[in-house]
Short mmCIF file of C-alpha atoms in Angstrom, two decimals:
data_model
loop_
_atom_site.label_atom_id
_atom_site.label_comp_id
_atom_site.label_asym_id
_atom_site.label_seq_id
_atom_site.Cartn_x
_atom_site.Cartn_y
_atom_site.Cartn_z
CA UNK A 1456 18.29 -37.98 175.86
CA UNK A 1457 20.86 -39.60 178.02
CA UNK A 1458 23.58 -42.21 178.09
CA UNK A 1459 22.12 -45.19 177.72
CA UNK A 1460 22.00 -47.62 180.84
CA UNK A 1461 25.16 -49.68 181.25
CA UNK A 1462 24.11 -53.46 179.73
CA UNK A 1463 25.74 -56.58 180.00
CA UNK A 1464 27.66 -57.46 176.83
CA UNK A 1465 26.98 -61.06 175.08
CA UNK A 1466 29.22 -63.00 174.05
CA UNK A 1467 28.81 -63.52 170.26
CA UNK A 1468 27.25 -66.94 169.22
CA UNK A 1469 26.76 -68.45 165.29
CA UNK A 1470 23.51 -67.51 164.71
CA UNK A 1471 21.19 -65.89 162.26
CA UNK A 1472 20.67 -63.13 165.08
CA UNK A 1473 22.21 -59.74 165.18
CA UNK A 1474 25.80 -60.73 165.35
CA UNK A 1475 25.68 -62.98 162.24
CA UNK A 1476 24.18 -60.40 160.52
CA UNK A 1477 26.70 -57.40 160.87
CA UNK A 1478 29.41 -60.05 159.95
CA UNK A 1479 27.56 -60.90 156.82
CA UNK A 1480 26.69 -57.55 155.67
CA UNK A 1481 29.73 -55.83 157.01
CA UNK A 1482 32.51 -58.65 156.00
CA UNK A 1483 34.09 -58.50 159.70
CA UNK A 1484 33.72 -61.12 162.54
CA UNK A 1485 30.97 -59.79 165.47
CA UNK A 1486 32.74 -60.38 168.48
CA UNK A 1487 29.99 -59.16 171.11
CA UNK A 1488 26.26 -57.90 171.18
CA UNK A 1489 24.73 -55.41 173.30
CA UNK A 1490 20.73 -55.88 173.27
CA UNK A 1491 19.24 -51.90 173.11
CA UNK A 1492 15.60 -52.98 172.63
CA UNK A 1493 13.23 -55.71 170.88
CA UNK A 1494 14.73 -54.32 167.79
CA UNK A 1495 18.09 -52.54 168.03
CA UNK A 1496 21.28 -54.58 169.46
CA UNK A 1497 24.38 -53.04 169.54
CA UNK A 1498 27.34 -55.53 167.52
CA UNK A 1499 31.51 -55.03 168.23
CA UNK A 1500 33.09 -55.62 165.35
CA UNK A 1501 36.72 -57.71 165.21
CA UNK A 1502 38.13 -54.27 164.11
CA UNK A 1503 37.52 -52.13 167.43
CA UNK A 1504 33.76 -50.84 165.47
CA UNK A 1505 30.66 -50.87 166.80
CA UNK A 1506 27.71 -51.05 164.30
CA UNK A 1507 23.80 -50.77 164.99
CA UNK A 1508 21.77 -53.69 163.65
CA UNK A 1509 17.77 -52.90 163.56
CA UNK A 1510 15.46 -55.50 162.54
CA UNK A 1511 12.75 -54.03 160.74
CA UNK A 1512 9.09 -54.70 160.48
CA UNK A 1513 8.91 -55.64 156.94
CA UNK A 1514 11.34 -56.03 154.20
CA UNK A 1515 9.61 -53.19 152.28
CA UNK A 1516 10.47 -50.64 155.58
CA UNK A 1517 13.96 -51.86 156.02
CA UNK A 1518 14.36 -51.21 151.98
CA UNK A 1519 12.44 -47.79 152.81
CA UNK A 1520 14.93 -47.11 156.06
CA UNK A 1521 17.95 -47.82 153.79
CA UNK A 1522 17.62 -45.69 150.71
CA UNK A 1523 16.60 -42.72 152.70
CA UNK A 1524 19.45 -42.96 155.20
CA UNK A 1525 21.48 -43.00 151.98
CA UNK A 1526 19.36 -40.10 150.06
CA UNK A 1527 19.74 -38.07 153.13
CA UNK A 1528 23.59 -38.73 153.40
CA UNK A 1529 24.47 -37.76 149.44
CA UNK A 1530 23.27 -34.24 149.97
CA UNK A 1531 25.85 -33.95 153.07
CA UNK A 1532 28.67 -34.74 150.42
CA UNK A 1533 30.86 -31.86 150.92
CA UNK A 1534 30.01 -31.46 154.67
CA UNK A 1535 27.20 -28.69 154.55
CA UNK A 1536 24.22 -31.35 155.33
CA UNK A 1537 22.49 -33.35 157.27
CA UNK A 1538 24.53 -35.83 159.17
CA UNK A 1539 22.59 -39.54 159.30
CA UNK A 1540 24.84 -43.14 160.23
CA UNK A 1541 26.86 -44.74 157.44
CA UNK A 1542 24.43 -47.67 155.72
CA UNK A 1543 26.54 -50.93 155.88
CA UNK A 1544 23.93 -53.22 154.29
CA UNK A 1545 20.94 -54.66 154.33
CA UNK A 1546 17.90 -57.43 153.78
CA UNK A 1547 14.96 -58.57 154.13
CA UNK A 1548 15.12 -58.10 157.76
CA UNK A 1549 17.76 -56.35 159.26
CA UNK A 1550 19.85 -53.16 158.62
CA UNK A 1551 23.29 -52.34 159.69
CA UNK A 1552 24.30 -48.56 159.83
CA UNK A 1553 27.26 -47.07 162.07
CA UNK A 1554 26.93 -46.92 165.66
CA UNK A 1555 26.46 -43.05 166.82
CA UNK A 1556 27.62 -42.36 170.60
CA UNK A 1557 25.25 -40.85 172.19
CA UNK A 1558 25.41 -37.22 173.96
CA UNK A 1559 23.60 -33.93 175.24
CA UNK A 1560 21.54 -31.46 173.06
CA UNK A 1561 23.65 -28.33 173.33
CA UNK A 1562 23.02 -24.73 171.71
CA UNK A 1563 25.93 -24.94 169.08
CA UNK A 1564 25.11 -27.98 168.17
CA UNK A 1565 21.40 -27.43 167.78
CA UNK A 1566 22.43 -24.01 165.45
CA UNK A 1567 24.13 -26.51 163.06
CA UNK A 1568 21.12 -28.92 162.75
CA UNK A 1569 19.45 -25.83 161.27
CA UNK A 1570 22.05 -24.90 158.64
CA UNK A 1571 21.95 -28.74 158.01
CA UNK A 1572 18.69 -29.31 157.80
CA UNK A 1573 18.19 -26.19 155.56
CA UNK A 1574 21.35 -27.93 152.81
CA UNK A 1575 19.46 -30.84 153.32
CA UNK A 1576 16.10 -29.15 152.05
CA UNK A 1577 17.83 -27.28 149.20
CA UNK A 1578 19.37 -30.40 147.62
CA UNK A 1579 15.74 -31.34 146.04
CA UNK A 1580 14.04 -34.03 145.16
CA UNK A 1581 12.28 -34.65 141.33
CA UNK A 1582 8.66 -33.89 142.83
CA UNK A 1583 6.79 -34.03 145.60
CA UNK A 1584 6.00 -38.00 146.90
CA UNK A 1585 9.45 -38.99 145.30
CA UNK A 1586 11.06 -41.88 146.85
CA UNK A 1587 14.84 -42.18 147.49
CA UNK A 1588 16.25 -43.54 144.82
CA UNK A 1589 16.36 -47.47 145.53
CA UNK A 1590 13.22 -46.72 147.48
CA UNK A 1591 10.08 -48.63 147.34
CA UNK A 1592 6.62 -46.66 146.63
CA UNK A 1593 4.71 -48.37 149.49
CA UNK A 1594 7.08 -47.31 152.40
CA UNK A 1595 6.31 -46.30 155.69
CA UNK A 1596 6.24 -43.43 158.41
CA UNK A 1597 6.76 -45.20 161.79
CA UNK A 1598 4.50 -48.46 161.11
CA UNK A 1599 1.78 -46.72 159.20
CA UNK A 1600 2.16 -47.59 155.03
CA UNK A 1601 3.27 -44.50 153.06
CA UNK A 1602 2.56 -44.17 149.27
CA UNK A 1603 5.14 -42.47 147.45
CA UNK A 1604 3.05 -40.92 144.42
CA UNK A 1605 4.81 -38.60 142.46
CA UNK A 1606 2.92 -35.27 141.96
CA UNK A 1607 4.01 -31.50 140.70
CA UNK A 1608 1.46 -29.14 142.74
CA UNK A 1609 2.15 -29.51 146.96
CA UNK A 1610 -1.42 -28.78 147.88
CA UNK A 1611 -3.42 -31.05 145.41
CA UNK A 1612 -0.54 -33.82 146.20
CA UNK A 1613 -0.29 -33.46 150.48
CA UNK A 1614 -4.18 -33.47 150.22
CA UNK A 1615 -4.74 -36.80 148.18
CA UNK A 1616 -1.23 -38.83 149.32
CA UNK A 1617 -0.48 -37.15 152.74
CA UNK A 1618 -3.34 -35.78 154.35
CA UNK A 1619 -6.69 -37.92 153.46
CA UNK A 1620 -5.63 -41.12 152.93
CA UNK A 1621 -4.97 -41.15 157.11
CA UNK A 1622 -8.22 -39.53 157.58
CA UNK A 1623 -9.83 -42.20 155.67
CA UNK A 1624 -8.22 -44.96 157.86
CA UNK A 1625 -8.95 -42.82 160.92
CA UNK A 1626 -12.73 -43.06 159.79
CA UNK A 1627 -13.28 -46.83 159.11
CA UNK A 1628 -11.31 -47.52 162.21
CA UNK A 1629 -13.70 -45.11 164.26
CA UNK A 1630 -11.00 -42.98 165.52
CA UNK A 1631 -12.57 -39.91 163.56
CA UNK A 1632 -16.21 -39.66 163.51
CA UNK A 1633 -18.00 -39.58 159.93
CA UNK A 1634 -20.05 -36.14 160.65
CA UNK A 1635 -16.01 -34.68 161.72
CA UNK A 1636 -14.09 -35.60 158.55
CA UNK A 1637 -15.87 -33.08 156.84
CA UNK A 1638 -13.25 -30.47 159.00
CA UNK A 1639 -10.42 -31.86 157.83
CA UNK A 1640 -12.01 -32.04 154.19
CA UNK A 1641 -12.58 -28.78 154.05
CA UNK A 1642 -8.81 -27.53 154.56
CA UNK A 1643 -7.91 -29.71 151.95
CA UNK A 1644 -9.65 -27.68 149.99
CA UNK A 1645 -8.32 -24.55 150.94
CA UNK A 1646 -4.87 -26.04 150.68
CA UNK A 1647 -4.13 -23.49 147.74
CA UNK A 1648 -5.06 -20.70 149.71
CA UNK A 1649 -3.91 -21.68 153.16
CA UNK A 1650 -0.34 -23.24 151.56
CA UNK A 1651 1.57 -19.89 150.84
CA UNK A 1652 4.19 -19.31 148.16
CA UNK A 1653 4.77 -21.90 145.91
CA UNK A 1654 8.27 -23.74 146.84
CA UNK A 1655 10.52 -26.97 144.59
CA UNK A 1656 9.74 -30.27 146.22
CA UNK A 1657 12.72 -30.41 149.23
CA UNK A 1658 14.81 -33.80 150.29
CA UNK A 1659 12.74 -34.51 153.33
CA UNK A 1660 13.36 -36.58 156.46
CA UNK A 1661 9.95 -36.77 156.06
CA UNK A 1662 9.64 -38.24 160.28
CA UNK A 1663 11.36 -35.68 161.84
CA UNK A 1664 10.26 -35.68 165.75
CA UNK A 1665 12.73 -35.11 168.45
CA UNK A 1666 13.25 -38.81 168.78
CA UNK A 1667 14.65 -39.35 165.13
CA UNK A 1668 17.35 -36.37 166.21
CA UNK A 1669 20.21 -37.98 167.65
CA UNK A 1670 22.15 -35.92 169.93
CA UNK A 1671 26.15 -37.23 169.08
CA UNK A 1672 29.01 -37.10 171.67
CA UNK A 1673 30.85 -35.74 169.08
CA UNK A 1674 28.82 -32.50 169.63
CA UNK A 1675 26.70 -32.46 166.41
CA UNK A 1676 23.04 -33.83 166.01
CA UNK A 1677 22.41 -36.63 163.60
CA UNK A 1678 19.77 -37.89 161.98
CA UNK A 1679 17.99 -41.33 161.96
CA UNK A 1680 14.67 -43.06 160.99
CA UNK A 1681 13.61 -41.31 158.19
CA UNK A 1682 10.35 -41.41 156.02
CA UNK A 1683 12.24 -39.68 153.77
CA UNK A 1684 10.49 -38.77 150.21
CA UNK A 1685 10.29 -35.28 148.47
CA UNK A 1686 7.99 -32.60 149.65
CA UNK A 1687 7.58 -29.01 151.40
CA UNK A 1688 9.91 -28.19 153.76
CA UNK A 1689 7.97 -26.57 155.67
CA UNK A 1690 6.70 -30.15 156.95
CA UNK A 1691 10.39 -30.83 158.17
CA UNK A 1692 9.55 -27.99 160.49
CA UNK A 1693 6.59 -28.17 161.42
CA UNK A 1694 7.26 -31.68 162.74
CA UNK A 1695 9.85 -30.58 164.93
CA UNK A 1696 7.67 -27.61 166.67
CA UNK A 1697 4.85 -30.52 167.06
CA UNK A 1698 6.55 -32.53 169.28
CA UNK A 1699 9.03 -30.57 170.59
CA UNK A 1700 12.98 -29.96 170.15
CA UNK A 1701 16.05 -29.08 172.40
CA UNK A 1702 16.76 -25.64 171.89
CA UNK A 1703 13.99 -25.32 168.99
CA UNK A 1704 14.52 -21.70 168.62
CA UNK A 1705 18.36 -22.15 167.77
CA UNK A 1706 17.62 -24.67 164.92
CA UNK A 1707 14.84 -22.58 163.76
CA UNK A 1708 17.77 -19.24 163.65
CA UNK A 1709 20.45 -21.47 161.96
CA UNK A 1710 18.18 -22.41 159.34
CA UNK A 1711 16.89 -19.40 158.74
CA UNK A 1712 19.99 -18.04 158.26
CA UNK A 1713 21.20 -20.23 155.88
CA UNK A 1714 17.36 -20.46 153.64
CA UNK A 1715 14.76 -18.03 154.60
CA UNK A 1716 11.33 -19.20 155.14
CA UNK A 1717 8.48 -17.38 153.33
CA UNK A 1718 6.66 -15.23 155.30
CA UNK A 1719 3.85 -16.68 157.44
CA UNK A 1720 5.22 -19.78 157.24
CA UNK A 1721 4.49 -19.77 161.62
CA UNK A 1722 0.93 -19.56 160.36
CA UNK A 1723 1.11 -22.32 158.14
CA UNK A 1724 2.54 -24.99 161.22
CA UNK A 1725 -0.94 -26.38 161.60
CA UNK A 1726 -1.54 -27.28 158.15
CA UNK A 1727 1.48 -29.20 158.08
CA UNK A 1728 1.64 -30.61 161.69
CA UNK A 1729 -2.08 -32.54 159.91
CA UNK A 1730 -0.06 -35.40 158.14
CA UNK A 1731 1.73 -36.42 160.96
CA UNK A 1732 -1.04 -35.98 163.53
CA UNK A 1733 -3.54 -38.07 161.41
CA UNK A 1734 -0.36 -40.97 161.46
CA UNK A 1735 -0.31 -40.77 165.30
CA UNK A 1736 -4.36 -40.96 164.97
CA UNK A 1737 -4.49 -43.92 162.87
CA UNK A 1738 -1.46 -45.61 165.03
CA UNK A 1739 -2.46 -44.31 168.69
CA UNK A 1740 -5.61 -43.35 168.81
CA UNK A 1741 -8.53 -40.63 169.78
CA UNK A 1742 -6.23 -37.90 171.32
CA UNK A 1743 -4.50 -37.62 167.78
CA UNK A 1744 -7.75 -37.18 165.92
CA UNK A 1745 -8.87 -34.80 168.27
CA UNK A 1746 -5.64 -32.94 168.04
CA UNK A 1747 -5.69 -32.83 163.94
CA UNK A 1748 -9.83 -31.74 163.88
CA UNK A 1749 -8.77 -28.79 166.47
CA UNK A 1750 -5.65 -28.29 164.56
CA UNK A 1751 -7.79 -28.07 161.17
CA UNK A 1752 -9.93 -25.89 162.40
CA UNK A 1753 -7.79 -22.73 163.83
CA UNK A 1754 -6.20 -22.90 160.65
CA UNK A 1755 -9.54 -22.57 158.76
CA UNK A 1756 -10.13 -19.66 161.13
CA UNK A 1757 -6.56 -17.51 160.18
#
């Protein structure tokens, strides 16, 4: 993840755009704009700041975006978490969070994420599927809906809110065969077997792939779109492995010096790599589902 290309900077206009929106929400005049993509533009402040204005999908996922960047951020109080941009406001359509320069993935840096992620994890959440405070129930992961439902046991709960609510889209959409769900349906059975010591529901990030890690010029890695609800934080994890990580192995040593995992929790990666898999299937496609049914099935065979 490199420096982003040089852009041309706009001029700010009056406008219900970007630039009218960070002045509203932040009480300063925008005095430039810096398009990222379709939905992130970069906003210069009158005060020397630059803030990062996203327009979100739906008012529900920029309500969802907001009260977990803000969840997330009260368990750094004190310095020992996770680091994730300032929330400046937002609406119905557009969120406005601190600007964070962008730099290299780098070993110390990467060793830190780990103790962070692990103070993250221990601050807790009231049960597994709870929202951030503020949060709606109906959020989202990505652009697939996500029902926070509160529940006290991890495996009954991933199964019936995480797990086969996907696989059920991923069947009427004919991404998963009907004669293949039966797989997947069996490991959610086995979930109490397969799921390993019982843990407290964790603060989650809840979408954490190597693209929601932001690598800061300030030489720490911060945090950003999160699904963020309570669960196992094992999932945390086992996202990052799925998708891969800059110097994986250092995050994975920080954090395990700071909390311990149980033991086979490497074993337990595929059960927990399902949730997001079946997301990708529902969003992307076949080479998801085929991923999750091969993925359910060497974990039926441990």
């Amino acid at each position: 993840m490199g420096a982003e290309p040089t852009r041309e900077v706009q001029v700010y206009d009056d406008g219900d755009g970007p630039g009218a929106t960070a002045a509203r929400l932040t009480g300063r005049t925008a005095t430039g704009e810096r398009p990222v993509s379709g939905a992130l533009t970069e906003v210069t402040l009158d005060d020397g700041r630059t803030v990062m204005v996203k327009r979100g999908g739906t008012p529900a996922e920029v309500a969802a975006e907001a009260a977990g960047l803000r969840w997330l951020g009260r368990a750094g109080s004190g310095g020992a978490g996770a680091r994730v941009p300032v929330v400046h406001g937002h609406d119905d359509r557009w969120l406005v969070t601190d600007l964070v320069p962008r730099g290299r993935p780098g070993r110390d840096a990467a060793t830190d994420l780990g103790h962070a992620l692990a103070a993250l994890h221990a601050a807790g959440a009231p049960a597994f599927g709870s929202a951030p405070p503020g949060g709606p129930r109906k959020a989202y992961i990505g652009r697939a809906p996500m029902r926070n439902v509160e529940g006290a046991d991890w495996p009954e709960w991933y199964a019936e809110h995480r797990v086969l609510p996907y696989l059920r889209s991923a069947v009427d959409d004919g991404t998963v065969a009907s004669g293949e769900a039966p797989l997947i349906e069996r490991l959610c059975e086995r979930l109490p077997d397969l799921a390993g010591p019982a843990e407290p529901p964790a603060r989650l990030h809840g979408d954490l792939w190597n693209g929601n890690v932001l690598w800061g010029a300030d030489g720490h890695a911060w945090l950003i779109d999160p699904a963020a609800h309570g669960g196992h934080r094992e999932t945390d994890l086992a996202m990052l492995h799925l998708f891969g990580c800059p110097h994986l192995d250092e995050v994975l040593r920080g954090y395990e010096r700071a909390a311990p995992l149980a033991d086979g929790w490497r074993d337990r990666i595929g059960v927990h790599q399902l949730f997001p898999l079946l997301v990708h299937a529902v969003l992307f496609g076949r080479g998801y589902a085929e991923q999750a049914l091969s993925t359910a099935k060497a974990a039926l065979e441990r």
